[in-house]
mmCIF file of C-alpha atoms in Angstrom:
data_model
loop_
_atom_site.group_PDB
_atom_site.id
_atom_site.type_symbol
_atom_site.label_atom_id
_atom_site.label_comp_id
_atom_site.label_asym_id
_atom_site.label_seq_id
_atom_site.Cartn_x
_atom_site.Cartn_y
_atom_site.Cartn_z
ATOM 1 C CA MET A 246 81.187 134.199 127.192
ATOM 2 C CA ILE A 247 81.083 130.696 125.739
ATOM 3 C CA PRO A 248 84.584 129.517 124.754
ATOM 4 C CA THR A 249 85.256 128.211 121.280
ATOM 5 C CA GLY A 250 85.918 124.502 121.332
ATOM 6 C CA ILE A 251 88.678 123.241 119.028
ATOM 7 C CA GLY A 252 89.523 119.786 117.752
ATOM 8 C CA HIS A 253 91.964 118.170 115.330
ATOM 9 C CA ALA A 254 92.220 114.806 113.631
ATOM 10 C CA PRO A 255 94.861 113.295 111.286
ATOM 11 C CA CYS A 256 94.421 111.413 108.063
ATOM 12 C CA HIS A 257 95.844 108.123 106.803
ATOM 13 C CA HIS A 258 97.394 106.816 103.536
ATOM 14 C CA GLY A 259 94.888 104.089 102.744
ATOM 15 C CA GLU A 260 94.978 100.555 104.060
ATOM 16 C CA ILE A 261 97.629 97.992 104.868
ATOM 17 C CA LEU A 262 95.042 95.301 105.267
ATOM 18 C CA GLN A 263 91.289 95.230 104.656
ATOM 19 C CA GLY A 264 88.871 92.358 104.537
ATOM 20 C CA VAL A 265 86.521 90.188 106.643
ATOM 21 C CA PHE A 266 87.746 88.752 109.911
ATOM 22 C CA LEU A 267 86.435 86.857 112.930
ATOM 23 C CA ASP A 268 85.770 88.770 116.118
ATOM 24 C CA GLY A 269 86.208 87.375 119.624
ATOM 25 C CA ASP A 270 82.874 85.581 119.376
ATOM 26 C CA GLY A 271 83.735 83.977 115.982
ATOM 27 C CA ARG A 272 81.387 86.316 114.084
ATOM 28 C CA ARG A 273 82.382 87.614 110.688
ATOM 29 C CA CYS A 274 83.191 91.299 110.730
ATOM 30 C CA ALA A 275 84.528 93.751 108.135
ATOM 31 C CA GLY A 276 87.820 95.215 109.340
ATOM 32 C CA LEU A 277 90.873 97.218 108.262
ATOM 33 C CA VAL A 278 94.308 98.383 109.306
ATOM 34 C CA THR A 279 95.220 101.850 108.041
ATOM 35 C CA LEU A 280 98.673 103.290 107.238
ATOM 36 C CA PRO A 281 99.137 106.364 109.443
ATOM 37 C CA MET A 282 100.609 109.488 107.960
ATOM 38 C CA ALA A 283 101.626 112.660 109.849
ATOM 39 C CA GLY A 284 101.014 116.025 108.304
ATOM 40 C CA PRO A 285 97.624 116.691 106.709
ATOM 41 C CA GLY A 286 94.624 116.870 108.999
ATOM 42 C CA SER A 287 91.235 118.406 109.748
ATOM 43 C CA HIS A 288 90.770 121.242 112.223
ATOM 44 C CA ALA A 289 87.413 122.150 113.726
ATOM 45 C CA ALA A 290 86.200 125.122 115.744
ATOM 46 C CA PHE A 291 82.807 125.040 117.412
ATOM 47 C CA VAL A 292 80.964 127.934 119.113
ATOM 48 C CA ARG A 293 77.846 127.113 121.080
ATOM 49 C CA ARG A 294 74.883 129.505 120.913
ATOM 50 C CA PRO A 295 72.995 129.057 124.232
ATOM 51 C CA GLY A 296 69.322 129.915 123.988
ATOM 52 C CA THR A 297 69.070 128.978 120.309
ATOM 53 C CA ALA A 298 67.061 126.003 119.057
ATOM 54 C CA PRO A 299 68.959 122.684 118.880
ATOM 55 C CA GLY A 300 68.395 122.549 115.145
ATOM 56 C CA GLN A 301 70.169 125.848 114.539
ATOM 57 C CA LEU A 302 73.521 124.279 113.728
ATOM 58 C CA THR A 303 75.564 125.592 110.783
ATOM 59 C CA VAL A 304 78.799 124.393 109.231
ATOM 60 C CA VAL A 305 81.361 126.157 107.057
ATOM 61 C CA PRO A 306 82.003 124.913 104.396
ATOM 62 C CA ALA A 307 78.255 124.219 104.020
ATOM 63 C CA ASP A 308 78.728 120.890 102.197
ATOM 64 C CA ARG A 309 80.272 119.040 105.179
ATOM 65 C CA THR A 310 77.057 117.286 106.023
ATOM 66 C CA LYS A 311 78.583 114.360 107.817
ATOM 67 C CA ALA A 312 80.448 116.725 110.145
ATOM 68 C CA LEU A 313 77.207 118.618 110.753
ATOM 69 C CA ARG A 314 75.482 115.373 111.767
ATOM 70 C CA ALA A 315 78.419 114.619 114.057
ATOM 71 C CA ALA A 316 78.072 118.064 115.660
ATOM 72 C CA ALA A 317 74.380 117.512 116.368
ATOM 73 C CA LEU A 318 75.035 114.089 117.903
ATOM 74 C CA ALA A 319 77.958 115.416 119.995
ATOM 75 C CA VAL A 320 75.947 118.428 121.238
ATOM 76 C CA ALA A 321 73.140 116.108 122.363
ATOM 77 C CA GLU A 322 75.537 113.812 124.228
ATOM 78 C CA CYS A 323 77.598 116.588 125.811
ATOM 79 C CA ALA A 324 74.527 118.519 126.908
ATOM 80 C CA GLU A 325 73.181 115.381 128.577
ATOM 81 C CA ARG A 326 76.471 114.711 130.341
ATOM 82 C CA THR A 327 76.811 118.262 131.661
ATOM 83 C CA GLY A 328 73.126 118.785 132.441
ATOM 84 C CA GLN A 329 72.811 121.748 130.066
ATOM 85 C CA PRO A 330 69.938 122.457 127.657
ATOM 86 C CA LEU A 331 70.341 121.617 123.998
ATOM 87 C CA CYS A 332 71.279 124.557 121.785
ATOM 88 C CA GLY A 333 72.565 125.457 118.335
ATOM 89 C CA GLY A 334 76.009 126.548 117.281
ATOM 90 C CA GLU A 335 78.478 127.197 114.488
ATOM 91 C CA LEU A 336 81.055 124.749 113.243
ATOM 92 C CA ARG A 337 83.970 125.791 111.079
ATOM 93 C CA LEU A 338 86.271 123.288 109.384
ATOM 94 C CA THR A 339 89.661 123.798 107.812
ATOM 95 C CA GLY A 340 92.246 121.327 106.667
ATOM 96 C CA ASP A 341 94.520 120.081 103.925
ATOM 97 C CA ILE A 342 93.514 116.444 103.403
ATOM 98 C CA PRO A 343 92.874 115.813 99.723
ATOM 99 C CA VAL A 344 89.404 114.483 99.110
ATOM 100 C CA GLY A 345 88.520 111.459 96.959
ATOM 101 C CA LEU A 346 91.825 109.644 97.464
ATOM 102 C CA GLY A 347 90.695 107.325 100.259
ATOM 103 C CA MET A 348 92.665 109.063 102.989
ATOM 104 C CA GLY A 349 89.839 109.360 105.506
ATOM 105 C CA SER A 350 88.989 113.059 104.900
ATOM 106 C CA SER A 351 85.364 112.718 106.007
ATOM 107 C CA THR A 352 86.228 110.730 109.126
ATOM 108 C CA SER A 353 88.900 113.286 109.967
ATOM 109 C CA ASP A 354 86.258 116.051 109.718
ATOM 110 C CA VAL A 355 83.864 114.112 111.939
ATOM 111 C CA ILE A 356 86.427 113.297 114.648
ATOM 112 C CA ALA A 357 87.761 116.865 114.717
ATOM 113 C CA THR A 358 84.110 118.017 115.082
ATOM 114 C CA VAL A 359 83.306 115.680 117.959
ATOM 115 C CA ARG A 360 86.451 116.807 119.735
ATOM 116 C CA ALA A 361 85.679 120.475 119.159
ATOM 117 C CA VAL A 362 82.109 120.156 120.429
ATOM 118 C CA ALA A 363 83.258 118.245 123.491
ATOM 119 C CA HIS A 364 86.007 120.823 124.178
ATOM 120 C CA SER A 365 83.370 123.604 124.114
ATOM 121 C CA TYR A 366 81.634 121.774 126.984
ATOM 122 C CA GLY A 367 84.888 121.171 128.868
ATOM 123 C CA LEU A 368 84.862 117.510 128.079
ATOM 124 C CA ARG A 369 87.443 115.131 126.532
ATOM 125 C CA PRO A 370 85.795 112.087 125.021
ATOM 126 C CA ALA A 371 87.494 108.684 125.068
ATOM 127 C CA PRO A 372 88.391 107.124 121.703
ATOM 128 C CA ASP A 373 85.598 104.552 121.894
ATOM 129 C CA ALA A 374 83.029 107.304 122.468
ATOM 130 C CA VAL A 375 84.358 109.234 119.478
ATOM 131 C CA ALA A 376 84.216 106.107 117.347
ATOM 132 C CA ARG A 377 80.612 105.454 118.361
ATOM 133 C CA LEU A 378 79.509 108.915 117.361
ATOM 134 C CA ALA A 379 81.552 108.790 114.151
ATOM 135 C CA VAL A 380 79.789 105.599 112.993
ATOM 136 C CA ARG A 381 76.415 107.149 113.754
ATOM 137 C CA ALA A 382 77.339 110.240 111.739
ATOM 138 C CA GLU A 383 78.759 108.522 108.606
ATOM 139 C CA LEU A 384 77.780 104.794 108.964
ATOM 140 C CA ALA A 385 81.413 103.696 108.856
ATOM 141 C CA CYS A 386 84.611 105.319 109.970
ATOM 142 C CA ASP A 387 88.392 104.951 110.037
ATOM 143 C CA PRO A 388 90.363 104.455 113.272
ATOM 144 C CA LEU A 389 91.751 108.000 113.214
ATOM 145 C CA MET A 390 90.578 108.663 116.771
ATOM 146 C CA LEU A 391 93.343 106.285 117.911
ATOM 147 C CA ASP A 392 96.051 108.662 116.521
ATOM 148 C CA GLY A 393 98.122 106.179 114.581
ATOM 149 C CA ARG A 394 98.185 103.145 116.830
ATOM 150 C CA PRO A 395 98.045 99.981 114.669
ATOM 151 C CA VAL A 396 94.786 98.192 115.240
ATOM 152 C CA LEU A 397 92.461 95.936 113.291
ATOM 153 C CA PHE A 398 89.357 98.104 113.342
ATOM 154 C CA ALA A 399 85.735 97.210 112.560
ATOM 155 C CA GLN A 400 84.872 100.302 110.506
ATOM 156 C CA ARG A 401 81.125 99.698 110.388
ATOM 157 C CA GLU A 402 80.861 99.097 114.129
ATOM 158 C CA GLY A 403 83.454 101.555 115.402
ATOM 159 C CA ARG A 404 85.296 99.056 117.584
ATOM 160 C CA VAL A 405 88.805 97.587 117.855
ATOM 161 C CA LEU A 406 88.969 93.902 116.853
ATOM 162 C CA GLU A 407 92.637 93.629 117.834
ATOM 163 C CA ALA A 408 95.377 95.941 119.084
ATOM 164 C CA LEU A 409 98.377 94.885 117.003
ATOM 165 C CA GLY A 410 101.079 96.615 119.069
ATOM 166 C CA PRO A 411 102.486 100.038 119.928
ATOM 167 C CA ALA A 412 103.680 100.920 116.451
ATOM 168 C CA LEU A 413 104.169 99.622 112.930
ATOM 169 C CA PRO A 414 107.600 98.635 111.751
ATOM 170 C CA PRO A 415 109.452 101.634 110.314
ATOM 171 C CA LEU A 416 108.629 102.174 106.628
ATOM 172 C CA VAL A 417 109.499 104.659 103.911
ATOM 173 C CA VAL A 418 106.471 105.214 101.687
ATOM 174 C CA VAL A 419 106.548 106.699 98.196
ATOM 175 C CA GLY A 420 103.017 107.895 97.647
ATOM 176 C CA CYS A 421 101.286 108.025 94.305
ATOM 177 C CA THR A 422 97.777 108.121 92.839
ATOM 178 C CA LEU A 423 96.152 105.607 90.516
ATOM 179 C CA GLY A 424 93.331 106.133 88.086
ATOM 180 C CA ARG A 425 94.532 109.695 87.508
ATOM 181 C CA GLY A 426 93.400 110.511 91.042
ATOM 182 C CA ALA A 427 89.707 110.170 90.257
ATOM 183 C CA PRO A 428 87.430 109.426 93.214
ATOM 184 C CA VAL A 429 86.254 105.874 93.736
ATOM 185 C CA ASP A 430 82.500 105.530 94.003
ATOM 186 C CA THR A 431 82.412 102.723 96.593
ATOM 187 C CA LEU A 432 78.612 102.401 96.271
ATOM 188 C CA SER A 433 78.962 101.418 92.619
ATOM 189 C CA LEU A 434 81.575 98.749 93.219
ATOM 190 C CA PRO A 435 80.464 95.104 92.883
ATOM 191 C CA VAL A 436 79.731 93.398 96.173
ATOM 192 C CA ARG A 437 80.814 89.808 96.632
ATOM 193 C CA GLU A 438 79.860 87.924 99.733
ATOM 194 C CA PRO A 439 83.121 86.468 101.209
ATOM 195 C CA CYS A 440 83.284 82.736 101.445
ATOM 196 C CA ASP A 441 84.967 80.632 104.128
ATOM 197 C CA ALA A 442 88.164 80.476 102.075
ATOM 198 C CA ASP A 443 88.243 84.323 101.918
ATOM 199 C CA VAL A 444 87.879 84.638 105.669
ATOM 200 C CA ARG A 445 90.666 82.042 106.258
ATOM 201 C CA ALA A 446 92.952 83.994 103.886
ATOM 202 C CA PHE A 447 92.255 87.266 105.681
ATOM 203 C CA GLU A 448 92.876 85.583 109.021
ATOM 204 C CA ARG A 449 96.214 84.315 107.745
ATOM 205 C CA LEU A 450 97.156 87.842 106.718
ATOM 206 C CA ARG A 451 96.045 89.145 110.101
ATOM 207 C CA ALA A 452 98.369 86.638 111.822
ATOM 208 C CA LEU A 453 101.269 87.621 109.587
ATOM 209 C CA LEU A 454 100.710 91.323 110.250
ATOM 210 C CA ARG A 455 100.551 90.668 114.005
ATOM 211 C CA ARG A 456 103.953 88.956 113.691
ATOM 212 C CA ALA A 457 105.341 91.753 111.558
ATOM 213 C CA VAL A 458 104.384 94.356 114.179
ATOM 214 C CA ALA A 459 105.691 92.244 117.075
ATOM 215 C CA THR A 460 109.073 91.682 115.402
ATOM 216 C CA GLY A 461 109.402 95.002 113.564
ATOM 217 C CA ASP A 462 109.656 93.141 110.244
ATOM 218 C CA ALA A 463 109.087 95.637 107.428
ATOM 219 C CA GLY A 464 109.454 92.936 104.796
ATOM 220 C CA LEU A 465 106.693 90.798 106.277
ATOM 221 C CA LEU A 466 104.427 93.870 106.586
ATOM 222 C CA GLY A 467 105.099 94.576 102.884
ATOM 223 C CA GLU A 468 103.987 91.032 102.019
ATOM 224 C CA VAL A 469 100.722 91.483 103.897
ATOM 225 C CA ALA A 470 100.042 94.902 102.307
ATOM 226 C CA THR A 471 100.763 93.586 98.821
ATOM 227 C CA ALA A 472 98.477 90.586 99.305
ATOM 228 C CA SER A 473 95.689 92.843 100.650
ATOM 229 C CA ALA A 474 96.215 95.298 97.763
ATOM 230 C CA TRP A 475 95.990 92.461 95.240
ATOM 231 C CA ARG A 476 92.690 91.312 96.735
ATOM 232 C CA GLY A 477 91.375 94.874 96.740
ATOM 233 C CA GLN A 478 92.460 95.272 93.105
ATOM 234 C CA GLN A 479 90.035 92.501 92.096
ATOM 235 C CA THR A 480 87.280 95.012 92.865
ATOM 236 C CA LEU A 481 88.945 98.349 92.233
ATOM 237 C CA ASP A 482 90.630 97.303 88.939
ATOM 238 C CA HIS A 483 93.164 100.181 88.807
ATOM 239 C CA PRO A 484 94.849 99.860 85.399
ATOM 240 C CA GLU A 485 98.248 100.964 86.765
ATOM 241 C CA PHE A 486 98.356 98.426 89.591
ATOM 242 C CA ASP A 487 100.539 95.868 87.811
ATOM 243 C CA THR A 488 102.931 98.549 86.727
ATOM 244 C CA VAL A 489 103.316 99.844 90.302
ATOM 245 C CA THR A 490 103.915 96.361 91.677
ATOM 246 C CA ALA A 491 106.465 95.661 88.907
ATOM 247 C CA ILE A 492 108.276 98.915 89.754
ATOM 248 C CA ALA A 493 108.249 97.959 93.428
ATOM 249 C CA GLY A 494 109.955 94.681 92.573
ATOM 250 C CA ARG A 495 112.613 96.253 90.407
ATOM 251 C CA VAL A 496 113.686 98.882 92.899
ATOM 252 C CA GLY A 497 113.842 96.579 95.884
ATOM 253 C CA ALA A 498 110.730 97.734 97.734
ATOM 254 C CA VAL A 499 109.118 95.427 100.312
ATOM 255 C CA GLY A 500 105.657 95.808 98.870
ATOM 256 C CA VAL A 501 102.818 98.089 97.846
ATOM 257 C CA GLN A 502 99.590 99.307 99.561
ATOM 258 C CA ILE A 503 96.455 100.924 98.216
ATOM 259 C CA ALA A 504 93.406 102.659 99.534
ATOM 260 C CA HIS A 505 90.457 100.327 99.199
ATOM 261 C CA SER A 506 88.059 103.290 98.939
ATOM 262 C CA GLY A 507 90.114 105.688 96.869
ATOM 263 C CA SER A 508 93.054 106.077 94.485
ATOM 264 C CA VAL A 509 96.037 106.739 96.711
ATOM 265 C CA ALA A 510 98.741 104.089 96.814
ATOM 266 C CA GLY A 511 102.197 103.635 98.246
ATOM 267 C CA VAL A 512 105.413 101.792 97.390
ATOM 268 C CA LEU A 513 106.840 100.540 100.681
ATOM 269 C CA PHE A 514 110.561 100.447 101.567
ATOM 270 C CA ASP A 515 112.496 99.109 104.520
ATOM 271 C CA PRO A 516 114.428 102.147 105.834
ATOM 272 C CA ALA A 517 117.299 99.860 106.888
ATOM 273 C CA ALA A 518 117.803 98.590 103.339
ATOM 274 C CA PRO A 519 121.191 99.521 101.752
ATOM 275 C CA GLY A 520 121.073 102.258 99.161
ATOM 276 C CA LEU A 521 117.682 103.495 100.329
ATOM 277 C CA ARG A 522 117.826 106.934 98.740
ATOM 278 C CA HIS A 523 118.925 105.488 95.413
ATOM 279 C CA ARG A 524 115.997 102.998 95.537
ATOM 280 C CA VAL A 525 113.532 105.821 96.355
ATOM 281 C CA ARG A 526 114.886 108.021 93.561
ATOM 282 C CA SER A 527 114.685 105.125 91.088
ATOM 283 C CA CYS A 528 111.097 104.480 92.159
ATOM 284 C CA LEU A 529 110.165 108.141 91.604
ATOM 285 C CA ARG A 530 111.769 108.156 88.189
ATOM 286 C CA ALA A 531 110.034 104.963 87.165
ATOM 287 C CA LEU A 532 106.618 106.192 88.312
ATOM 288 C CA ASP A 533 107.186 109.417 86.436
ATOM 289 C CA THR A 534 108.200 107.483 83.280
ATOM 290 C CA HIS A 535 104.858 105.660 83.414
ATOM 291 C CA ALA A 536 102.904 108.920 84.055
ATOM 292 C CA ILE A 537 101.833 107.811 87.538
ATOM 293 C CA PRO A 538 101.686 110.976 89.661
ATOM 294 C CA THR A 539 103.742 110.917 92.855
ATOM 295 C CA THR A 540 102.513 112.787 95.907
ATOM 296 C CA ARG A 541 104.594 112.565 99.061
ATOM 297 C CA THR A 542 107.467 110.464 100.332
ATOM 298 C CA PHE A 543 107.165 109.925 104.082
ATOM 299 C CA THR A 544 108.001 107.498 106.875
ATOM 300 C CA THR A 545 105.848 105.816 109.491
ATOM 301 C CA THR A 546 108.074 107.512 112.076
ATOM 302 C CA THR A 547 106.819 110.944 110.797
ATOM 303 C CA LYS A 548 110.129 112.101 109.273
ATOM 304 C CA GLU A 549 109.622 113.128 105.652
ATOM 305 C CA LEU A 550 111.961 112.719 102.733
ATOM 306 C CA PRO A 551 111.936 115.717 100.372
ATOM 307 C CA HIS A 552 111.568 115.161 96.636
ATOM 308 C CA GLY A 553 109.855 118.361 95.509
ATOM 309 C CA PRO A 554 108.549 121.733 96.671
ATOM 310 C CA ALA A 555 106.472 121.626 99.827
ATOM 311 C CA ARG A 556 102.982 122.940 99.784
ATOM 312 C CA ARG A 557 101.108 123.121 103.081
ATOM 313 C CA GLY A 558 98.112 124.630 104.855
ATOM 314 C CA GLY A 559 94.913 126.172 103.672
ATOM 315 C CA ASP A 560 91.555 124.730 103.020
ATOM 316 C CA ARG A 561 91.281 121.596 100.982
ATOM 317 C CA PRO A 562 88.990 121.813 97.933
ATOM 318 C CA SER A 563 85.383 121.798 99.024
ATOM 319 C CA GLY A 564 83.130 119.078 97.756
ATOM 320 C CA PRO A 565 79.927 117.368 98.839
ATOM 321 C CA ASP A 566 80.369 114.330 101.054
ATOM 322 C CA THR A 567 78.550 112.224 98.483
ATOM 323 C CA ASP A 568 80.780 113.267 95.582
ATOM 324 C CA ARG A 569 84.302 113.930 96.746
ATOM 325 C CA ARG A 570 86.443 115.573 94.038
ATOM 326 C CA PRO A 571 90.045 114.548 93.430
ATOM 327 C CA ALA A 572 92.864 116.591 94.797
ATOM 328 C CA ARG A 573 96.597 116.244 94.912
ATOM 329 C CA LEU A 574 98.394 115.512 98.201
ATOM 330 C CA PRO A 575 100.984 118.165 98.899
ATOM 331 C CA ALA A 576 104.274 116.976 97.460
ATOM 332 C CA LEU A 577 107.474 117.060 99.506
#
């Protein structure tokens, strides 16, 4: 009997920093640093069907086409490594990552799939191997295969440009959604070729973030995230952005962050700041006053701060990979 392979991958809460950077050879390269978030994730189960044609691969839900491509690529690689013939199989995906908010739902599906297929062959792929297959499956991917380690990641190439350290400075994040949670069609956004000044600005932010991680400086990280969010806002043009940044300033937050490919955003707090709970409650009230939906309050050290009824588990709303529908993140 062929065992069922299983795999899991987390999500993230948008980006702390995203832009164009220089790699070790001085070449310009798109890169990002994501804000990890414990909780929601994608789960994959894969059953091989020996003796069936390689093309006989199915996925449930049927619209997860990127995950299906990842399964085909992973089967081909695992079969070659183990000396077994190619075959078909069935992939099943479950999870609770909201789609359309820029939280890496499709990458999470893909990574969970690669891990599940490998597990069915008795293999455990290294993160760089998972990243390579993920980029082939969806053209660009988030660094979710690194399980929360802060890195500057070249999303279109699937490689780490810089390991920033073991962990981000502790943060408390009040999550919210902009643009009424509508998906962001990244293909329709205007494309502007970065100039030398842009690259220099991103490299300065990279250096500041490196220092923030090395020293555990939440305030400095907040400055970097806000500067990156402001730059992203020049393209995304969320109407509530100025309101969120103003609220962050009034309640003593260290900054804001946004998803550069979605509508999720976060108001960032230093957990060591005096009167933290009062600040967080004031932030929640202010966002509510301005009709900006809040989602989840969490920390980068995985402890969550309750501010509403919990809602967990189950399948996230199904939607084609090319047209992700908005969904609310479970509120805590």
